[in-house]
Coordinates of C-alpha atoms and ligand atoms in Angstrom, one line a residue:
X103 CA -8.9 -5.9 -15.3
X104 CA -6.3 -3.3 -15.4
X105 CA -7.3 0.6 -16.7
X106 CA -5.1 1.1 -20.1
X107 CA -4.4 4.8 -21.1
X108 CA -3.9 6.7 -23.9
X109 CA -2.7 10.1 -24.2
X110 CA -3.9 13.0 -26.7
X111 CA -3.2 16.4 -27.7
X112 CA -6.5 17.6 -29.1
X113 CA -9.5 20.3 -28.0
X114 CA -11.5 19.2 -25.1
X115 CA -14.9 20.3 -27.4
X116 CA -13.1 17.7 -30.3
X117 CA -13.1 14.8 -28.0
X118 CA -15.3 12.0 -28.5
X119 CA -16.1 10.2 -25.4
X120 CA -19.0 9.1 -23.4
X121 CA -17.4 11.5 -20.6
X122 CA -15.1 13.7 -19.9
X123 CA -14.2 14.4 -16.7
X124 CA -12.6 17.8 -15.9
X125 CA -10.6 18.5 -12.7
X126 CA -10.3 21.8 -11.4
X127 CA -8.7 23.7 -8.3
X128 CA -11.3 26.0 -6.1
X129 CA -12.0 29.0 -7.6
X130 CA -11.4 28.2 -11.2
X131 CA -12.4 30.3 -13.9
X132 CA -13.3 28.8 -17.2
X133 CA -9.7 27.2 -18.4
X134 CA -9.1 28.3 -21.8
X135 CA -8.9 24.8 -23.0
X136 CA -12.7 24.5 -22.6
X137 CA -13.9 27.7 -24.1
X138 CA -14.7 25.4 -27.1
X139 CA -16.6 22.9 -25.0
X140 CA -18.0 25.6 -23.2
X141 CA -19.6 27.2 -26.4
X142 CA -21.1 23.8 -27.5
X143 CA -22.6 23.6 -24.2
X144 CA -24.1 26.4 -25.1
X145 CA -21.9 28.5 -22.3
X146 CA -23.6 26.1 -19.0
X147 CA -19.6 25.5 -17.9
X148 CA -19.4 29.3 -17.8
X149 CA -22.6 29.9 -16.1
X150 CA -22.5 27.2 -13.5
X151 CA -19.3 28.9 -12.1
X152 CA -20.0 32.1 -12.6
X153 CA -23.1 31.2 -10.8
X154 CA -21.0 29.6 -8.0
X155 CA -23.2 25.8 -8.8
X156 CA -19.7 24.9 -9.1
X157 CA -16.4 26.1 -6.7
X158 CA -14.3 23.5 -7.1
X159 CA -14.4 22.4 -3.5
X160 CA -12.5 19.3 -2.6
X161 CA -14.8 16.0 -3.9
X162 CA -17.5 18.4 -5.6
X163 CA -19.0 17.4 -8.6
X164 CA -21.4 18.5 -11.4
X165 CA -22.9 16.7 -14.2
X166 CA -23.7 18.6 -17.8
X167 CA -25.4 16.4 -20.1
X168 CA -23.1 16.6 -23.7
X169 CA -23.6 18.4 -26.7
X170 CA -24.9 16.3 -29.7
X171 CA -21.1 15.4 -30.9
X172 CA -17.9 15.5 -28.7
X173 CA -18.3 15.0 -24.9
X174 CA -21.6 12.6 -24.7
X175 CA -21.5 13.6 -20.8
X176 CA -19.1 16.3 -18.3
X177 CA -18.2 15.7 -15.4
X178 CA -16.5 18.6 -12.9
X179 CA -14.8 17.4 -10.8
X180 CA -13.0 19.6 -7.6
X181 CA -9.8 19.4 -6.2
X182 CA -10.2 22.0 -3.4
X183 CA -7.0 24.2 -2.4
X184 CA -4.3 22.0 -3.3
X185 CA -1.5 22.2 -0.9
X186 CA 0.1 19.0 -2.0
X187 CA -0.8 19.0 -5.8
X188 CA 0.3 15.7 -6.8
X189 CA -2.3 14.1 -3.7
X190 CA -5.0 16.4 -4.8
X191 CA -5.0 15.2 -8.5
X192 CA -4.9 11.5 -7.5
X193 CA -8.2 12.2 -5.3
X194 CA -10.1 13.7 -7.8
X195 CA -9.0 11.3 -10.9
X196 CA -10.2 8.5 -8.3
X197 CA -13.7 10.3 -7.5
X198 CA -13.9 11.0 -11.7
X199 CA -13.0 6.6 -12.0
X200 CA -15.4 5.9 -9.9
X201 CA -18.7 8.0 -11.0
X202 CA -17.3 6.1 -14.2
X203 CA -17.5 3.2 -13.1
X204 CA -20.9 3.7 -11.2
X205 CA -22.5 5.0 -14.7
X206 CA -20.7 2.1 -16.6
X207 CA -19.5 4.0 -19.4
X208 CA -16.9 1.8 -20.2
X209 CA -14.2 4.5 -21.3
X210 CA -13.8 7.8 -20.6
X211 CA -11.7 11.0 -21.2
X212 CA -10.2 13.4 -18.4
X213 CA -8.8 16.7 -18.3
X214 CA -6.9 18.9 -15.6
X215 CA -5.8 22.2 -17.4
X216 CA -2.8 24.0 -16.7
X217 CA -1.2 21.0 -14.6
X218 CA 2.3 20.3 -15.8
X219 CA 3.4 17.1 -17.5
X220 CA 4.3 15.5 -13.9
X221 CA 0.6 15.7 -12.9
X222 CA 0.0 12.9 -15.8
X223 CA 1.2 10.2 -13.4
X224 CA -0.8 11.0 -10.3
X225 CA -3.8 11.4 -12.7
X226 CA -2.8 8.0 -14.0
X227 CA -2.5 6.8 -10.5
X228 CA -5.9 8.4 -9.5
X229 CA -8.1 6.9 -12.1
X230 CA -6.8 3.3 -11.4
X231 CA -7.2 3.7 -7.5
X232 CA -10.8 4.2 -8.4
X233 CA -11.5 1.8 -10.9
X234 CA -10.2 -1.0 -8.4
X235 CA -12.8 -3.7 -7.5
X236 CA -12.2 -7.5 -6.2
X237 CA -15.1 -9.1 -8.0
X238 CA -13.3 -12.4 -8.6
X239 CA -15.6 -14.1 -5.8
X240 CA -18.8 -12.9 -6.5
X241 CA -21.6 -14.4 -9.6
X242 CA -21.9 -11.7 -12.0
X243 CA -25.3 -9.9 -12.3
X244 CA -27.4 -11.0 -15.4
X245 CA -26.1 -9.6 -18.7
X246 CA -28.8 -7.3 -18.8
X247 CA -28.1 -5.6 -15.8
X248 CA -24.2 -5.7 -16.1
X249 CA -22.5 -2.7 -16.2
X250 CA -19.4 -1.8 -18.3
X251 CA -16.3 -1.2 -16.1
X252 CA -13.8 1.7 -16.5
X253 CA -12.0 -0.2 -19.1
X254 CA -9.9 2.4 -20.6
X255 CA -9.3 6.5 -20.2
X256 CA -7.6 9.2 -22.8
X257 CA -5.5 11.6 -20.8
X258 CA -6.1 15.1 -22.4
X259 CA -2.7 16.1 -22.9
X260 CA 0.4 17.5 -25.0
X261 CA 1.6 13.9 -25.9
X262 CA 5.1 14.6 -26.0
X263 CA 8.4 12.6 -24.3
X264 CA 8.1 14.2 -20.8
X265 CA 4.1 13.2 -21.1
X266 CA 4.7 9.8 -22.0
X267 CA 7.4 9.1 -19.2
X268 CA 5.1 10.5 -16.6
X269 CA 1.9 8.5 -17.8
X270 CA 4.7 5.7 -17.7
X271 CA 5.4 6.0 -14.2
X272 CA 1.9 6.3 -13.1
X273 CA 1.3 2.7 -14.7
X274 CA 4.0 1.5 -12.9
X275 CA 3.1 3.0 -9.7
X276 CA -0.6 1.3 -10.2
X277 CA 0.3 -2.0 -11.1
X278 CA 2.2 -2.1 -7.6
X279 CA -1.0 -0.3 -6.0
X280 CA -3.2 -3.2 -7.8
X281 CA -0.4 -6.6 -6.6
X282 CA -0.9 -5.2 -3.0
X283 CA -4.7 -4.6 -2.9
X284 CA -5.6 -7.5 -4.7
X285 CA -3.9 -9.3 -2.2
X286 CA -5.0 -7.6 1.0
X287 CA -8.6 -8.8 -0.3
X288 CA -8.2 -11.7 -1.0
X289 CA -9.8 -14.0 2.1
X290 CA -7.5 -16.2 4.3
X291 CA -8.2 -19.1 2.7
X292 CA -6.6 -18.1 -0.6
X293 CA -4.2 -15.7 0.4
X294 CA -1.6 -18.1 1.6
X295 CA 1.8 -18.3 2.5
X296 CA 2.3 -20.1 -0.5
X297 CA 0.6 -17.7 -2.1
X298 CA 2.8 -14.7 -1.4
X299 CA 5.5 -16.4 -2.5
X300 CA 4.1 -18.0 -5.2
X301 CA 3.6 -14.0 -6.3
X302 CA 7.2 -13.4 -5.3
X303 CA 8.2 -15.4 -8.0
X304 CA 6.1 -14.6 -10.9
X305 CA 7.3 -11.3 -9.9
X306 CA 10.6 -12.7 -10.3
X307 CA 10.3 -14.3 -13.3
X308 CA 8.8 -11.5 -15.4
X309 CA 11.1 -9.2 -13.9
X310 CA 14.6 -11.0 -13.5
X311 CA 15.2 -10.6 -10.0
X312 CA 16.5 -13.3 -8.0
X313 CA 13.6 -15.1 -5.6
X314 CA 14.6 -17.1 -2.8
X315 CA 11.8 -18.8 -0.5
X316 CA 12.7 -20.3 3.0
X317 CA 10.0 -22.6 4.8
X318 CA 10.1 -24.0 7.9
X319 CA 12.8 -26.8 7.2
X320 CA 15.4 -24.1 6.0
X321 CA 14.1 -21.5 9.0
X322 CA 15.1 -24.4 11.6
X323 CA 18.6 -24.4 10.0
X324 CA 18.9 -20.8 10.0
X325 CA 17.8 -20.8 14.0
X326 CA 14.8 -18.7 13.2
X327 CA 13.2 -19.6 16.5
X328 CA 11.2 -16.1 16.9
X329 CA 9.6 -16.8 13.6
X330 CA 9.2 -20.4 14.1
X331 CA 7.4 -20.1 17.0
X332 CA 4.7 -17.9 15.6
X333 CA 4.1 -20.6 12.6
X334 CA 4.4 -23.6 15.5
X335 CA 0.4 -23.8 15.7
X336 CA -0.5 -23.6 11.7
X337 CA 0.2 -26.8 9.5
X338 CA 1.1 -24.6 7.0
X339 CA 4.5 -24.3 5.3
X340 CA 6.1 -20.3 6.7
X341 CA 7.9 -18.7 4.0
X342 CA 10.8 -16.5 4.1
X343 CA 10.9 -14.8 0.9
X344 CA 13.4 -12.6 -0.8
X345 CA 13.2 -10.6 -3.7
X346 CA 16.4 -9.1 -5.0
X347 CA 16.7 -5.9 -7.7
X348 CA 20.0 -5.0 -8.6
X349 CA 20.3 -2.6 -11.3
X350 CA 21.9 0.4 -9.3
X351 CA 25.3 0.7 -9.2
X352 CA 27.3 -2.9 -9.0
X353 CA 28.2 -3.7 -5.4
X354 CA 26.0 -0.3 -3.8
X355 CA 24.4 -1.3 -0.5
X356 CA 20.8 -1.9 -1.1
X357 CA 17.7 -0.5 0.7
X358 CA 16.1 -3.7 2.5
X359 CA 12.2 -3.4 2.0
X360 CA 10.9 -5.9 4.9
X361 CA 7.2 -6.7 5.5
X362 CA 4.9 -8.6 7.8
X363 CA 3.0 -11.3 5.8
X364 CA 0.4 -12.5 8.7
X365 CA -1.8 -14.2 6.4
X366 CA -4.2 -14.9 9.2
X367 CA -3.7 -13.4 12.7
X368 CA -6.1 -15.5 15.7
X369 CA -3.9 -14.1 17.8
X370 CA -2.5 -18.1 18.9
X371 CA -3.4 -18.9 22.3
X372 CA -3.8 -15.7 23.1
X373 CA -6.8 -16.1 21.1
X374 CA -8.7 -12.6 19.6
X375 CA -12.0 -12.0 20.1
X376 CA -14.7 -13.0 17.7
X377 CA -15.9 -9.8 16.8
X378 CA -14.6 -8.3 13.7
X379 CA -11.8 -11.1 14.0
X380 CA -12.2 -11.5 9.9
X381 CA -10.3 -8.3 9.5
X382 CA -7.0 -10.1 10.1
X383 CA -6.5 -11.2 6.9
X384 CA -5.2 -8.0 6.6
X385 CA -2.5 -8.9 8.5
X386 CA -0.3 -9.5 5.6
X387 CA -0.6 -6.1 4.5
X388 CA 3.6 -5.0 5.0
X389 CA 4.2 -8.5 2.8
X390 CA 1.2 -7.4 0.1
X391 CA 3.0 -3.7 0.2
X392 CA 6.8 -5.1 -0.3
X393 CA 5.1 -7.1 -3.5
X394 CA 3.4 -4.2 -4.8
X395 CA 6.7 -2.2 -4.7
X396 CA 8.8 -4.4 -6.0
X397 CA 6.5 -4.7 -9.2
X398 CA 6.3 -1.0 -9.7
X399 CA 10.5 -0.6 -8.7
X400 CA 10.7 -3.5 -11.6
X401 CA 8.4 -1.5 -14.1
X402 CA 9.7 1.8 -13.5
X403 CA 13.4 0.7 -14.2
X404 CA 14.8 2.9 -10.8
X405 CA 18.3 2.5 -10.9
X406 CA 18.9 1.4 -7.3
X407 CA 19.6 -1.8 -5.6
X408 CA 16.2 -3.0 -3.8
X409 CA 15.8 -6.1 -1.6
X410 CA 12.1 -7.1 -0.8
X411 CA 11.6 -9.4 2.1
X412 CA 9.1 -10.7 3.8
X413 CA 7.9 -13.5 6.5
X414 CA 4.5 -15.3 5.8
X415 CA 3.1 -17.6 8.0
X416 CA -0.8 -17.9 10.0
X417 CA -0.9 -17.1 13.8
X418 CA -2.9 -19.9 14.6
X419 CA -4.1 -21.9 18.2
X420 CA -3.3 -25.7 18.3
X421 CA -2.3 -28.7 20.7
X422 CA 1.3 -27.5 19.5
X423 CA 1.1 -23.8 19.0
X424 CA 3.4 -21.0 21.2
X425 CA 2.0 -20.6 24.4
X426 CA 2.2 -17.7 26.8
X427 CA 5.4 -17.7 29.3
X428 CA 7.4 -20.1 26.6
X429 CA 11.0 -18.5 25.8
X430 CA 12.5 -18.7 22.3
X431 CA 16.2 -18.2 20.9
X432 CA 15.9 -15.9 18.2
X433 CA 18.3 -16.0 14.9
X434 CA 20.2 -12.9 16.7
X435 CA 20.5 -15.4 19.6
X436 CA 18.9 -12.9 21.4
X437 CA 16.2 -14.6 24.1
X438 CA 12.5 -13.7 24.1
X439 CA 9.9 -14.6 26.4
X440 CA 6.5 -14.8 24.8
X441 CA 4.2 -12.8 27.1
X442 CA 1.7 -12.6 24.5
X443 CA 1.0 -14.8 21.5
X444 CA -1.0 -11.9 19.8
X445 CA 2.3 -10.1 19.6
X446 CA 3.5 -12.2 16.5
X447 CA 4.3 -9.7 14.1
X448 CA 7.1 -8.4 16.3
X449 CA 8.5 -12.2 16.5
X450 CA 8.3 -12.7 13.0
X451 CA 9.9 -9.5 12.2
X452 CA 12.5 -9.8 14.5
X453 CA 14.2 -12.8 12.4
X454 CA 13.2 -10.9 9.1
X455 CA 15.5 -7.9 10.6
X456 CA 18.7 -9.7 11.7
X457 CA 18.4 -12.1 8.3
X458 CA 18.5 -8.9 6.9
X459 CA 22.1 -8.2 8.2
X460 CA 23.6 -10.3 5.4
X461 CA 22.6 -8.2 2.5
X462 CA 24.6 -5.0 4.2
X463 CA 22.4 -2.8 3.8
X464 CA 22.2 1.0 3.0
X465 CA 18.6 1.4 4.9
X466 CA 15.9 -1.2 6.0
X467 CA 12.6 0.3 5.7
X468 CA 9.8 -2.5 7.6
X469 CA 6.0 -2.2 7.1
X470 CA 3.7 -3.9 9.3
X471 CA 0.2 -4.3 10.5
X472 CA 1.5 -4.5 14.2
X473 CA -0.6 -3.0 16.8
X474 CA -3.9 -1.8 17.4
X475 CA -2.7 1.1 19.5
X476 CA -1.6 2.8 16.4
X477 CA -5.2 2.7 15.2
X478 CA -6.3 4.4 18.5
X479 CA -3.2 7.1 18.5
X480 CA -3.5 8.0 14.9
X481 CA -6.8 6.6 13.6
X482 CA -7.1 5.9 9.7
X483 CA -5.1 8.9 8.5
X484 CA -1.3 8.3 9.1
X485 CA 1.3 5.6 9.8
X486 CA 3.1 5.6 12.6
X487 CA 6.8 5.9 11.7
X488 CA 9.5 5.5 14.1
X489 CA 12.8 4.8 13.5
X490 CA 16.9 5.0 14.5
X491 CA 18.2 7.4 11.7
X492 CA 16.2 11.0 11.9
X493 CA 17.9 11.9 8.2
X494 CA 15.9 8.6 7.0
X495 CA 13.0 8.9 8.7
X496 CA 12.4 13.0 7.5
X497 CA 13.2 11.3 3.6
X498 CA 10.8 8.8 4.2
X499 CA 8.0 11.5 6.0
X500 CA 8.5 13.5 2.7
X501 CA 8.0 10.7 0.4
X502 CA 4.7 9.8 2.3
X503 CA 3.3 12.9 1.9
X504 CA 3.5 13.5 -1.9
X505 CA 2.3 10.1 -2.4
X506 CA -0.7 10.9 -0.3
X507 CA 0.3 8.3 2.4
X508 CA 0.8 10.3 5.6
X509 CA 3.2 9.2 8.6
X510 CA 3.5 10.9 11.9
X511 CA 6.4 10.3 14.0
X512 CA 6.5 9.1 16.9
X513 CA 9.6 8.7 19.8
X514 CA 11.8 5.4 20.2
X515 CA 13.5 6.8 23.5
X516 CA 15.5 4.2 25.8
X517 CA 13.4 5.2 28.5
X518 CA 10.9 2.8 27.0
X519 CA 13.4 -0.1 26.9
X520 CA 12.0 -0.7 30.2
X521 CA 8.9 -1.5 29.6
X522 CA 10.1 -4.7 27.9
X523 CA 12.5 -6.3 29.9
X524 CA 11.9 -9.7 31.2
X525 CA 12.7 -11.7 34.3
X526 CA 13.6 -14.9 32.4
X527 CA 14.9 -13.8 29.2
X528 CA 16.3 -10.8 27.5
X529 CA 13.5 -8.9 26.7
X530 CA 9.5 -10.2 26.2
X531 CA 7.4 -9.4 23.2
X532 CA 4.8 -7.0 25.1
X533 CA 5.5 -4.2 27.2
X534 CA 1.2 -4.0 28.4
X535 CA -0.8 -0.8 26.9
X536 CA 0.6 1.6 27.2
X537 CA 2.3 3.3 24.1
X538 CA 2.1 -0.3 22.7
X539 CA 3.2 1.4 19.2
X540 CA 6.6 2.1 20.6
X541 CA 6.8 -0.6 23.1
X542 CA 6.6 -2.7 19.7
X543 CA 9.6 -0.8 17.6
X544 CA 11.5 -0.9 21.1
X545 CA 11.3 -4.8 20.3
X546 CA 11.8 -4.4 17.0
X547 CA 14.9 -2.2 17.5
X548 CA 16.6 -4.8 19.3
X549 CA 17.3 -6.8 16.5
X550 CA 17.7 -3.8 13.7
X551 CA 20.8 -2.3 15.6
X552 CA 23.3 -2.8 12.5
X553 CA 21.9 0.1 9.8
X554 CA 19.4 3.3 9.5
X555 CA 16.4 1.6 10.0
X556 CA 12.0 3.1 10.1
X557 CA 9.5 0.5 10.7
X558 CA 6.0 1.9 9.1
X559 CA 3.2 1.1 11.6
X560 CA 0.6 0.2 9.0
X561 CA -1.8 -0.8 10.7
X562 CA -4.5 2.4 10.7
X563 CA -3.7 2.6 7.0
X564 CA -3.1 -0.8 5.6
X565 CA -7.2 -0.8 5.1
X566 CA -10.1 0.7 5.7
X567 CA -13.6 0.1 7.2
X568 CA -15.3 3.2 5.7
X569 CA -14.8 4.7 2.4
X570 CA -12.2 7.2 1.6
X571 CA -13.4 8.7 -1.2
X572 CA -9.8 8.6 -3.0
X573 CA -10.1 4.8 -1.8
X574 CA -13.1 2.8 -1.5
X575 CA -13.5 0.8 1.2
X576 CA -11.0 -2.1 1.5
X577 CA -7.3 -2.5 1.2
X578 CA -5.3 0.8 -0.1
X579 CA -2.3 -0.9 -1.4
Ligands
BES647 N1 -2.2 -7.7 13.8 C1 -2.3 -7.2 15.1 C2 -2.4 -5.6 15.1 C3 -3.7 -5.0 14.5 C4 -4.8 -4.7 15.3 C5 -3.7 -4.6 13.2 C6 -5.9 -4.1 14.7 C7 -4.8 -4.0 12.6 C8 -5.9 -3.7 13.4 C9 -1.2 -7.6 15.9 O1 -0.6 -8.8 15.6 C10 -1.7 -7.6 17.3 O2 -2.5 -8.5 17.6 N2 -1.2 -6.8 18.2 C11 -1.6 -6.7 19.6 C12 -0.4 -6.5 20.4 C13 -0.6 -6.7 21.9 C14 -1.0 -8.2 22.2 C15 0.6 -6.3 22.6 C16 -2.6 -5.6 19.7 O3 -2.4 -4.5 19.1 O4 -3.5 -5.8 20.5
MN648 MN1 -1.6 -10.4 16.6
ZN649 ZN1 -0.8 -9.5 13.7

């Protein structure tokens, strides 16, 4: 169920609430917006800092017990030393949903004094990050034990047009968040290839934008043979899906959003081993991402041309799957010898990248789940971001931070073209261990050559095995 907001101008000490959760920088002293509160509390907001019970550190939080009207509980919250303010609200409004959620309050009020009108829309953004769950698959608990979820928060705030536009945009920005984690959780056997596209076009539908989907019959017309191979093993229909947003100016090239859609990756032939193996469902993280931002694009009305795309298929073994040392045409006509059949997000991207060609586009921006060595070179915390135009990648670096969604660059030299080269064809879809994160956009880059193009390494940051306090454990959109 998605959180619904409400916005309102009123004293913190007149709002009636089962909690109020206040979010404040380290260091704090008593906001004048609370003085009220503060003096129904009987003056315990005042003490406890003055004390130093609370600093505001980053993820610190207290718990006063309310007053006998107004605020029934509060809830300090800290947002440390904010150096990127906008990230720092959005990780405390998620801590604030999720003690929420964990004390089942059902609704809730929250508070961030002397933030400007922009901060509504992190906050916004925040609170639904940490109300997320995927309970769809699990028995309820008996009524008596149930819990109320986060259902619904008032934003303490003046409720004026710039207030309302920014709360707007955070709604926007968390129904995308919520397409793309709800279907990065969902298990293989649901999240299909049919699936995906089946959610490309209810996007579509409520949003006007023109869907196409491409299985395997069209793919063979188009000469897809990268693709195709990858989906050779799975009985499954592969989709090649295409959502297009036109409502910048008529005729402006459009920025191609391209991701992988792996709904299930064995690895082929080149089979993975069995141990945490159920973590490739994630695979299709770039695809769930693409969906996600196409909804929020839709919602928020951005005048721009936008064309989501993405491939969706299951990297399965068979009698008939890819084998190692088989060589396919792609739809560039370039020649690839499969060295690996664990390297199938390159394949499947390769197509997705020169299909892309016919939209003429201003920028192609790729997300994918593509190699594990990102995971060892920059852990959980960043996405690897490499790219052919430097002006692009720094635009796309910056946007990443404010969002709280780090990238880290790393080098596309030719010198690595090397490493890919093949004796048979004209170029193989591994080049071995080292710097496999590079060795993989090399590949990529081969078929990309025609406009400023980033691919986003996701796969560090697509999910996440241990919880991140902003995120729970799980997918984070
Ligand atoms: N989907 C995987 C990459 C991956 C690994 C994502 C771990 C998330 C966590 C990708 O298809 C893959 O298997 N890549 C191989 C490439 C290798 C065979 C060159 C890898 O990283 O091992
Ligand atoms: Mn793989
Ligand atoms: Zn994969």
């Amino acid at each position: 169920m998605a959180l619904t907001f409400a916005l309102r101008d009123a004293d913190t000490a007149d709002i009636d609430t089962p909690l109020l959760g206040v979010l404040l920088p380290t260091g704090s002293e008593l906001p004048t917006d609370l003085r009220a509160l503060d003096e129904r509390l009987g003056g315990a907001l005042t003490r406890a800092l003055t004390r130093g019970d609370f600093r505001g550190a980053r993820d610190e939080t207290l718990h006063f017990d309310g007053a006998a009207s107004g605020a029934g509980r509060v809830l300090l919250v800290g947002l440390g030393t904010p150096t990127e303010p906008s990230a720092s609200l959005r990780r405390g409004a998620s801590l604030l949903a999720r003690q929420a959620h964990k004390m089942g309050v059902g609704t809730a009020a929250v508070v961030a004094p002397g933030t400007d009108g922009e901060a509504i829309e992190s906050i916004a953004v925040g609170l639904s990050m940490g109300a997320w769950e995927y309970i769809d698959l699990k028995t309820p608990p008996p009524e008596a034990e149930r819990k109320k979820p986060l259902a619904r928060v008032t934003i303490v705030a003046e409720d004026g047009r710039a207030a309302k536009d920014s709360l707007a945009r955070g709604e926007a920005i968390a129904a995308g968040y919520d397409v793309a984690r709800r279907l990065a959780q969902m298990p293989g056997n649901l999240c299909t290839p049919d699936l995906l596209a089946k959610t490309a076009t209810d996007i579509g539908r409520r949003h006007r934008l023109k869907v196409t989907v491409l299985g395997r019959r069209e793919m063979e017309r188009q000469k897809m043979g990268s693709f195709l191979c990858v989906a050779q093993g799975t009985p499954q229909d592969p989709k090649l899906v295409t959502m297009e947003y036109r409502k910048g100016k008529r005729g402006a090239a459009p920025i191609v959003l391209v991701g992988k859609g792996l709904c299930f990756d064995t690895g082929g032939i080149s089979i993975k081993p069995a141990d945490r193996m159920e973590f490739m469902k994630f695979d299709m993280c770039g695809a769930a991402g693409v969906l996600g931002a196409m909804e929020a694009i839709a919602r928020l009305r951005l005048k721009v041309n936008v064309i989501g795309m993405f491939g969706a298929t299951t990297n399965m073994p068979s009698g008939i799957a890819v084998k190692p040392g088989d060589v396919v045409i792609s739809h560039l006509g370039k020649s690839i010898e499969i060295i690996n059949t664990d390297a199938e997000g390159r394949l499947v991207l390769a197509d997705l990248l020169s299909y892309a060609r016919r939209f003429k586009p201003a920028a192609v921006i790729d997300a994918a789940t593509l190699t594990g060595a990102c995971v060892i070179a920059l852990g959980h915390t960043a996405t690897g971001v490499l790219g052919t135009d430097q002006p692009l990648i720094d635009e796309v670096l910056s946007a990443a931070k404010k969002a709280a969604e780090p990238g880290w660059q790393l080098p596309l030299w030719d010198d690595y073209k090397e490493l890919i080269k093949s004796d048979v064809a004209d170029i193989k879809n591994t080049g071995g261990r080292a710097g496999g994160t590079i060795t993989a956009a090399m590949f990529l880059r081969e078929f990309a050559e025609e406009y400023p193009w980033v691919h986003l390494d996701i796969a560090g940051t697509a999910y996440s095995e241990t919880d991140l306090v902003a995120i729970p454990r799980g997918p984070t959109g």
